[in-house]
Amino acid sequence: MVDGFELRVSERKGEGVFATRSFKAGEIVMVGVIEKRLKKNHSHASQIGENEYVFHAGSISKVNHSCDPNCGIRINETGAHDFVAIREISVDEEITFDYAMRNYGVDYFPKECMCGSEICRGKVTGWKDLPEARKKIYEGFVAPYLIEMDAKYCAEQT
Ligand SMILES: [Zn+2]
């Protein structure tokens, strides 16, 4: 199967991953493959569990954040993150996801968000600081451990 995406360099944002064909909502855009499991967090790591971090192989680690992303995350059978289209994606559109779909906290995020979307939050936040309304919109497209952590911390507070 030919990949439907490629790495490109743009002047404004540096490296990004762009669609080379269109995708329908619900289609898998990029298949996640775990390259290496890590003992702790790292600026290029993906969080896949409360205390589990990995490096994904290939271009998946180059996908930029957006506060209005066209992709979400679904765990595949290897435990890696597939990127799934939330809405239709057209050719040459940049593939984006919300870092909050993957990371509970914000250890390594840049302070200012550069996504340029109309609903930009201004700052890149993790799942824990994401507004409730956004969490609803992302339902089914975020790493499942985030939901588990929400439940766990809510239970501890009451
Ligand atoms: Zn933004």
mmCIF file with all atom_site columns, C-alpha atoms and ligand atoms in Angstrom:
data_model
loop_
_atom_site.group_PDB
_atom_site.id
_atom_site.type_symbol
_atom_site.label_atom_id
_atom_site.label_alt_id
_atom_site.label_comp_id
_atom_site.label_asym_id
_atom_site.label_entity_id
_atom_site.label_seq_id
_atom_site.pdbx_PDB_ins_code
_atom_site.Cartn_x
_atom_site.Cartn_y
_atom_site.Cartn_z
_atom_site.occupancy
_atom_site.B_iso_or_equiv
_atom_site.pdbx_formal_charge
_atom_site.auth_seq_id
_atom_site.auth_comp_id
_atom_site.auth_asym_id
_atom_site.auth_atom_id
_atom_site.pdbx_PDB_model_num
ATOM   1   C  CA . MET A 1 1   ? 0.000   0.000  0.000  1.00 0.00 ? 1   MET A CA 1
ATOM   2   C  CA . VAL A 1 2   ? 1.287   3.454  -0.875 1.00 0.00 ? 2   VAL A CA 1
ATOM   3   C  CA . ASP A 1 3   ? 1.383   5.918  2.006  1.00 0.00 ? 3   ASP A CA 1
ATOM   4   C  CA . GLY A 1 4   ? -1.101  8.758  1.694  1.00 0.00 ? 4   GLY A CA 1
ATOM   5   C  CA . PHE A 1 5   ? 1.204   11.264 3.309  1.00 0.00 ? 5   PHE A CA 1
ATOM   6   C  CA . GLU A 1 6   ? 4.692   12.741 3.064  1.00 0.00 ? 6   GLU A CA 1
ATOM   7   C  CA . LEU A 1 7   ? 7.023   14.889 5.122  1.00 0.00 ? 7   LEU A CA 1
ATOM   8   C  CA . ARG A 1 8   ? 7.394   18.447 3.848  1.00 0.00 ? 8   ARG A CA 1
ATOM   9   C  CA . VAL A 1 9   ? 9.210   21.477 5.143  1.00 0.00 ? 9   VAL A CA 1
ATOM   10  C  CA . SER A 1 10  ? 7.312   24.744 5.327  1.00 0.00 ? 10  SER A CA 1
ATOM   11  C  CA . GLU A 1 11  ? 8.950   28.071 6.098  1.00 0.00 ? 11  GLU A CA 1
ATOM   12  C  CA . ARG A 1 12  ? 6.438   29.068 8.711  1.00 0.00 ? 12  ARG A CA 1
ATOM   13  C  CA . LYS A 1 13  ? 6.271   25.955 10.845 1.00 0.00 ? 13  LYS A CA 1
ATOM   14  C  CA . GLY A 1 14  ? 9.251   23.818 9.889  1.00 0.00 ? 14  GLY A CA 1
ATOM   15  C  CA . GLU A 1 15  ? 8.599   20.151 9.244  1.00 0.00 ? 15  GLU A CA 1
ATOM   16  C  CA . GLY A 1 16  ? 5.080   18.883 8.838  1.00 0.00 ? 16  GLY A CA 1
ATOM   17  C  CA . VAL A 1 17  ? 3.255   15.905 7.413  1.00 0.00 ? 17  VAL A CA 1
ATOM   18  C  CA . PHE A 1 18  ? 0.927   16.496 4.472  1.00 0.00 ? 18  PHE A CA 1
ATOM   19  C  CA . ALA A 1 19  ? -1.740  14.375 2.808  1.00 0.00 ? 19  ALA A CA 1
ATOM   20  C  CA . THR A 1 20  ? -0.878  13.202 -0.696 1.00 0.00 ? 20  THR A CA 1
ATOM   21  C  CA . ARG A 1 21  ? -4.418  11.943 -1.258 1.00 0.00 ? 21  ARG A CA 1
ATOM   22  C  CA . SER A 1 22  ? -7.802  12.676 0.246  1.00 0.00 ? 22  SER A CA 1
ATOM   23  C  CA . PHE A 1 23  ? -9.151  10.789 3.256  1.00 0.00 ? 23  PHE A CA 1
ATOM   24  C  CA . LYS A 1 24  ? -12.687 10.199 4.432  1.00 0.00 ? 24  LYS A CA 1
ATOM   25  C  CA . ALA A 1 25  ? -13.690 10.753 8.043  1.00 0.00 ? 25  ALA A CA 1
ATOM   26  C  CA . GLY A 1 26  ? -12.914 7.607  10.028 1.00 0.00 ? 26  GLY A CA 1
ATOM   27  C  CA . GLU A 1 27  ? -10.180 6.406  7.686  1.00 0.00 ? 27  GLU A CA 1
ATOM   28  C  CA . ILE A 1 28  ? -6.769  5.496  9.107  1.00 0.00 ? 28  ILE A CA 1
ATOM   29  C  CA . VAL A 1 29  ? -4.326  8.112  7.830  1.00 0.00 ? 29  VAL A CA 1
ATOM   30  C  CA . MET A 1 30  ? -1.123  6.884  9.454  1.00 0.00 ? 30  MET A CA 1
ATOM   31  C  CA . VAL A 1 31  ? -0.467  3.516  11.079 1.00 0.00 ? 31  VAL A CA 1
ATOM   32  C  CA . GLY A 1 32  ? 1.503   3.736  14.309 1.00 0.00 ? 32  GLY A CA 1
ATOM   33  C  CA . VAL A 1 33  ? 4.535   1.538  14.904 1.00 0.00 ? 33  VAL A CA 1
ATOM   34  C  CA . ILE A 1 34  ? 6.407   1.587  18.200 1.00 0.00 ? 34  ILE A CA 1
ATOM   35  C  CA . GLU A 1 35  ? 10.114  2.014  17.630 1.00 0.00 ? 35  GLU A CA 1
ATOM   36  C  CA . LYS A 1 36  ? 11.307  2.032  21.210 1.00 0.00 ? 36  LYS A CA 1
ATOM   37  C  CA . ARG A 1 37  ? 9.882   1.975  24.722 1.00 0.00 ? 37  ARG A CA 1
ATOM   38  C  CA . LEU A 1 38  ? 11.262  4.601  27.100 1.00 0.00 ? 38  LEU A CA 1
ATOM   39  C  CA . LYS A 1 39  ? 11.736  4.732  30.842 1.00 0.00 ? 39  LYS A CA 1
ATOM   40  C  CA . LYS A 1 40  ? 10.634  8.374  31.108 1.00 0.00 ? 40  LYS A CA 1
ATOM   41  C  CA . ASN A 1 41  ? 9.185   11.231 29.116 1.00 0.00 ? 41  ASN A CA 1
ATOM   42  C  CA . HIS A 1 42  ? 11.129  12.893 26.316 1.00 0.00 ? 42  HIS A CA 1
ATOM   43  C  CA . SER A 1 43  ? 10.402  15.854 24.077 1.00 0.00 ? 43  SER A CA 1
ATOM   44  C  CA . HIS A 1 44  ? 9.695   13.617 21.087 1.00 0.00 ? 44  HIS A CA 1
ATOM   45  C  CA . ALA A 1 45  ? 8.028   10.800 22.958 1.00 0.00 ? 45  ALA A CA 1
ATOM   46  C  CA . SER A 1 46  ? 4.414   9.727  22.715 1.00 0.00 ? 46  SER A CA 1
ATOM   47  C  CA . GLN A 1 47  ? 2.645   8.991  25.960 1.00 0.00 ? 47  GLN A CA 1
ATOM   48  C  CA . ILE A 1 48  ? 0.763   5.700  25.681 1.00 0.00 ? 48  ILE A CA 1
ATOM   49  C  CA . GLY A 1 49  ? -0.046  5.046  29.335 1.00 0.00 ? 49  GLY A CA 1
ATOM   50  C  CA . GLU A 1 50  ? 0.005   6.839  32.678 1.00 0.00 ? 50  GLU A CA 1
ATOM   51  C  CA . ASN A 1 51  ? 3.742   6.202  32.997 1.00 0.00 ? 51  ASN A CA 1
ATOM   52  C  CA . GLU A 1 52  ? 4.491   4.730  29.592 1.00 0.00 ? 52  GLU A CA 1
ATOM   53  C  CA . TYR A 1 53  ? 6.304   6.603  26.874 1.00 0.00 ? 53  TYR A CA 1
ATOM   54  C  CA . VAL A 1 54  ? 7.455   5.423  23.465 1.00 0.00 ? 54  VAL A CA 1
ATOM   55  C  CA . PHE A 1 55  ? 9.033   6.665  20.295 1.00 0.00 ? 55  PHE A CA 1
ATOM   56  C  CA . HIS A 1 56  ? 6.902   6.065  17.240 1.00 0.00 ? 56  HIS A CA 1
ATOM   57  C  CA . ALA A 1 57  ? 8.721   5.055  14.072 1.00 0.00 ? 57  ALA A CA 1
ATOM   58  C  CA . GLY A 1 58  ? 8.534   7.036  10.855 1.00 0.00 ? 58  GLY A CA 1
ATOM   59  C  CA . SER A 1 59  ? 6.772   10.333 10.219 1.00 0.00 ? 59  SER A CA 1
ATOM   60  C  CA . ILE A 1 60  ? 4.171   10.050 12.982 1.00 0.00 ? 60  ILE A CA 1
ATOM   61  C  CA . SER A 1 61  ? 6.437   11.891 15.424 1.00 0.00 ? 61  SER A CA 1
ATOM   62  C  CA . LYS A 1 62  ? 6.610   14.798 12.941 1.00 0.00 ? 62  LYS A CA 1
ATOM   63  C  CA . VAL A 1 63  ? 2.884   15.474 12.881 1.00 0.00 ? 63  VAL A CA 1
ATOM   64  C  CA . ASN A 1 64  ? 2.223   18.968 14.192 1.00 0.00 ? 64  ASN A CA 1
ATOM   65  C  CA . HIS A 1 65  ? -0.277  20.036 16.818 1.00 0.00 ? 65  HIS A CA 1
ATOM   66  C  CA . SER A 1 66  ? -3.419  21.963 15.954 1.00 0.00 ? 66  SER A CA 1
ATOM   67  C  CA . CYS A 1 67  ? -6.178  23.226 18.244 1.00 0.00 ? 67  CYS A CA 1
ATOM   68  C  CA . ASP A 1 68  ? -8.567  22.320 15.399 1.00 0.00 ? 68  ASP A CA 1
ATOM   69  C  CA . PRO A 1 69  ? -7.023  19.061 14.181 1.00 0.00 ? 69  PRO A CA 1
ATOM   70  C  CA . ASN A 1 70  ? -8.128  16.834 11.302 1.00 0.00 ? 70  ASN A CA 1
ATOM   71  C  CA . CYS A 1 71  ? -6.903  13.630 12.966 1.00 0.00 ? 71  CYS A CA 1
ATOM   72  C  CA . GLY A 1 72  ? -7.378  11.865 16.245 1.00 0.00 ? 72  GLY A CA 1
ATOM   73  C  CA . ILE A 1 73  ? -5.755  8.905  17.936 1.00 0.00 ? 73  ILE A CA 1
ATOM   74  C  CA . ARG A 1 74  ? -6.784  5.290  18.115 1.00 0.00 ? 74  ARG A CA 1
ATOM   75  C  CA . ILE A 1 75  ? -4.724  2.563  19.775 1.00 0.00 ? 75  ILE A CA 1
ATOM   76  C  CA . ASN A 1 76  ? -3.897  -0.344 17.481 1.00 0.00 ? 76  ASN A CA 1
ATOM   77  C  CA . GLU A 1 77  ? -3.188  -3.967 18.433 1.00 0.00 ? 77  GLU A CA 1
ATOM   78  C  CA . THR A 1 78  ? 0.511   -3.251 19.060 1.00 0.00 ? 78  THR A CA 1
ATOM   79  C  CA . GLY A 1 79  ? -0.311  -0.490 21.567 1.00 0.00 ? 79  GLY A CA 1
ATOM   80  C  CA . ALA A 1 80  ? 0.887   2.179  19.134 1.00 0.00 ? 80  ALA A CA 1
ATOM   81  C  CA . HIS A 1 81  ? -1.187  5.158  18.040 1.00 0.00 ? 81  HIS A CA 1
ATOM   82  C  CA . ASP A 1 82  ? -2.873  5.143  14.654 1.00 0.00 ? 82  ASP A CA 1
ATOM   83  C  CA . PHE A 1 83  ? -3.908  8.548  13.337 1.00 0.00 ? 83  PHE A CA 1
ATOM   84  C  CA . VAL A 1 84  ? -7.518  8.484  12.191 1.00 0.00 ? 84  VAL A CA 1
ATOM   85  C  CA . ALA A 1 85  ? -9.269  11.221 10.191 1.00 0.00 ? 85  ALA A CA 1
ATOM   86  C  CA . ILE A 1 86  ? -11.850 13.085 12.317 1.00 0.00 ? 86  ILE A CA 1
ATOM   87  C  CA . ARG A 1 87  ? -13.199 14.796 9.230  1.00 0.00 ? 87  ARG A CA 1
ATOM   88  C  CA . GLU A 1 88  ? -12.533 14.766 5.514  1.00 0.00 ? 88  GLU A CA 1
ATOM   89  C  CA . ILE A 1 89  ? -8.927  15.606 4.621  1.00 0.00 ? 89  ILE A CA 1
ATOM   90  C  CA . SER A 1 90  ? -8.071  16.916 1.174  1.00 0.00 ? 90  SER A CA 1
ATOM   91  C  CA . VAL A 1 91  ? -4.882  16.509 -0.852 1.00 0.00 ? 91  VAL A CA 1
ATOM   92  C  CA . ASP A 1 92  ? -2.038  18.788 0.321  1.00 0.00 ? 92  ASP A CA 1
ATOM   93  C  CA . GLU A 1 93  ? -3.736  19.526 3.629  1.00 0.00 ? 93  GLU A CA 1
ATOM   94  C  CA . GLU A 1 94  ? -1.414  19.320 6.596  1.00 0.00 ? 94  GLU A CA 1
ATOM   95  C  CA . ILE A 1 95  ? -2.141  16.362 8.861  1.00 0.00 ? 95  ILE A CA 1
ATOM   96  C  CA . THR A 1 96  ? -2.569  17.533 12.446 1.00 0.00 ? 96  THR A CA 1
ATOM   97  C  CA . PHE A 1 97  ? -3.734  16.267 15.787 1.00 0.00 ? 97  PHE A CA 1
ATOM   98  C  CA . ASP A 1 98  ? -4.174  17.837 19.188 1.00 0.00 ? 98  ASP A CA 1
ATOM   99  C  CA . TYR A 1 99  ? -1.302  17.029 21.563 1.00 0.00 ? 99  TYR A CA 1
ATOM   100 C  CA . ALA A 1 100 ? -3.922  16.900 24.285 1.00 0.00 ? 100 ALA A CA 1
ATOM   101 C  CA . MET A 1 101 ? -5.263  13.719 22.644 1.00 0.00 ? 101 MET A CA 1
ATOM   102 C  CA . ARG A 1 102 ? -2.052  12.008 23.630 1.00 0.00 ? 102 ARG A CA 1
ATOM   103 C  CA . ASN A 1 103 ? -0.502  13.749 26.617 1.00 0.00 ? 103 ASN A CA 1
ATOM   104 C  CA . TYR A 1 104 ? -2.083  14.272 29.998 1.00 0.00 ? 104 TYR A CA 1
ATOM   105 C  CA . GLY A 1 105 ? 0.309   16.983 31.114 1.00 0.00 ? 105 GLY A CA 1
ATOM   106 C  CA . VAL A 1 106 ? 2.344   19.612 29.319 1.00 0.00 ? 106 VAL A CA 1
ATOM   107 C  CA . ASP A 1 107 ? 5.995   18.934 30.205 1.00 0.00 ? 107 ASP A CA 1
ATOM   108 C  CA . TYR A 1 108 ? 7.517   19.580 26.815 1.00 0.00 ? 108 TYR A CA 1
ATOM   109 C  CA . PHE A 1 109 ? 5.010   21.591 24.823 1.00 0.00 ? 109 PHE A CA 1
ATOM   110 C  CA . PRO A 1 110 ? 6.014   24.946 23.370 1.00 0.00 ? 110 PRO A CA 1
ATOM   111 C  CA . LYS A 1 111 ? 4.390   27.781 25.288 1.00 0.00 ? 111 LYS A CA 1
ATOM   112 C  CA . GLU A 1 112 ? 2.792   29.594 22.396 1.00 0.00 ? 112 GLU A CA 1
ATOM   113 C  CA . CYS A 1 113 ? 0.657   27.658 19.951 1.00 0.00 ? 113 CYS A CA 1
ATOM   114 C  CA . MET A 1 114 ? 1.391   28.394 16.301 1.00 0.00 ? 114 MET A CA 1
ATOM   115 C  CA . CYS A 1 115 ? -1.431  26.379 14.769 1.00 0.00 ? 115 CYS A CA 1
ATOM   116 C  CA . GLY A 1 116 ? -3.176  29.473 13.378 1.00 0.00 ? 116 GLY A CA 1
ATOM   117 C  CA . SER A 1 117 ? -6.675  28.004 13.620 1.00 0.00 ? 117 SER A CA 1
ATOM   118 C  CA . GLU A 1 118 ? -9.633  30.221 14.451 1.00 0.00 ? 118 GLU A CA 1
ATOM   119 C  CA . ILE A 1 119 ? -10.260 28.362 17.677 1.00 0.00 ? 119 ILE A CA 1
ATOM   120 C  CA . CYS A 1 120 ? -6.621  28.324 18.782 1.00 0.00 ? 120 CYS A CA 1
ATOM   121 C  CA . ARG A 1 121 ? -6.277  28.011 22.567 1.00 0.00 ? 121 ARG A CA 1
ATOM   122 C  CA . GLY A 1 122 ? -3.171  30.233 22.399 1.00 0.00 ? 122 GLY A CA 1
ATOM   123 C  CA . LYS A 1 123 ? -1.189  27.825 24.494 1.00 0.00 ? 123 LYS A CA 1
ATOM   124 C  CA . VAL A 1 124 ? -0.694  24.151 23.857 1.00 0.00 ? 124 VAL A CA 1
ATOM   125 C  CA . THR A 1 125 ? -2.280  22.318 26.758 1.00 0.00 ? 125 THR A CA 1
ATOM   126 C  CA . GLY A 1 126 ? -2.441  18.703 27.791 1.00 0.00 ? 126 GLY A CA 1
ATOM   127 C  CA . TRP A 1 127 ? -5.599  16.687 28.259 1.00 0.00 ? 127 TRP A CA 1
ATOM   128 C  CA . LYS A 1 128 ? -5.831  17.656 31.911 1.00 0.00 ? 128 LYS A CA 1
ATOM   129 C  CA . ASP A 1 129 ? -6.252  21.344 30.994 1.00 0.00 ? 129 ASP A CA 1
ATOM   130 C  CA . LEU A 1 130 ? -8.519  20.815 28.001 1.00 0.00 ? 130 LEU A CA 1
ATOM   131 C  CA . PRO A 1 131 ? -12.002 22.393 28.272 1.00 0.00 ? 131 PRO A CA 1
ATOM   132 C  CA . GLU A 1 132 ? -14.843 19.898 28.801 1.00 0.00 ? 132 GLU A CA 1
ATOM   133 C  CA . ALA A 1 133 ? -16.494 20.904 25.493 1.00 0.00 ? 133 ALA A CA 1
ATOM   134 C  CA . ARG A 1 134 ? -13.358 19.971 23.545 1.00 0.00 ? 134 ARG A CA 1
ATOM   135 C  CA . LYS A 1 135 ? -13.083 16.649 25.351 1.00 0.00 ? 135 LYS A CA 1
ATOM   136 C  CA . LYS A 1 136 ? -16.601 15.887 24.118 1.00 0.00 ? 136 LYS A CA 1
ATOM   137 C  CA . ILE A 1 137 ? -15.710 16.732 20.511 1.00 0.00 ? 137 ILE A CA 1
ATOM   138 C  CA . TYR A 1 138 ? -12.662 14.459 20.678 1.00 0.00 ? 138 TYR A CA 1
ATOM   139 C  CA . GLU A 1 139 ? -14.603 11.528 22.132 1.00 0.00 ? 139 GLU A CA 1
ATOM   140 C  CA . GLY A 1 140 ? -13.396 8.275  20.553 1.00 0.00 ? 140 GLY A CA 1
ATOM   141 C  CA . PHE A 1 141 ? -10.282 9.928  19.159 1.00 0.00 ? 141 PHE A CA 1
ATOM   142 C  CA . VAL A 1 142 ? -8.003  10.181 22.175 1.00 0.00 ? 142 VAL A CA 1
ATOM   143 C  CA . ALA A 1 143 ? -5.625  7.790  23.923 1.00 0.00 ? 143 ALA A CA 1
ATOM   144 C  CA . PRO A 1 144 ? -7.865  5.708  26.262 1.00 0.00 ? 144 PRO A CA 1
ATOM   145 C  CA . TYR A 1 145 ? -5.557  6.044  29.247 1.00 0.00 ? 145 TYR A CA 1
ATOM   146 C  CA . LEU A 1 146 ? -6.478  9.762  29.404 1.00 0.00 ? 146 LEU A CA 1
ATOM   147 C  CA . ILE A 1 147 ? -10.088 8.863  30.146 1.00 0.00 ? 147 ILE A CA 1
ATOM   148 C  CA . GLU A 1 148 ? -8.921  6.371  32.770 1.00 0.00 ? 148 GLU A CA 1
ATOM   149 C  CA . MET A 1 149 ? -6.754  9.034  34.412 1.00 0.00 ? 149 MET A CA 1
ATOM   150 C  CA . ASP A 1 150 ? -9.646  11.502 34.461 1.00 0.00 ? 150 ASP A CA 1
ATOM   151 C  CA . ALA A 1 151 ? -11.811 8.929  36.205 1.00 0.00 ? 151 ALA A CA 1
ATOM   152 C  CA . LYS A 1 152 ? -9.046  8.092  38.655 1.00 0.00 ? 152 LYS A CA 1
ATOM   153 C  CA . TYR A 1 153 ? -8.289  11.698 39.631 1.00 0.00 ? 153 TYR A CA 1
ATOM   154 C  CA . CYS A 1 154 ? -11.952 12.654 39.836 1.00 0.00 ? 154 CYS A CA 1
ATOM   155 C  CA . ALA A 1 155 ? -12.507 9.733  42.196 1.00 0.00 ? 155 ALA A CA 1
ATOM   156 C  CA . GLU A 1 156 ? -9.597  10.866 44.356 1.00 0.00 ? 156 GLU A CA 1
ATOM   157 C  CA . GLN A 1 157 ? -11.003 14.390 44.658 1.00 0.00 ? 157 GLN A CA 1
ATOM   158 C  CA . THR A 1 158 ? -14.394 13.324 45.991 1.00 0.00 ? 158 THR A CA 1
HETATM 159 ZN ZN . ZN  B 2 .   ? -3.521  26.453 18.488 1.00 0.00 ? 1   ZN  B ZN 1
#
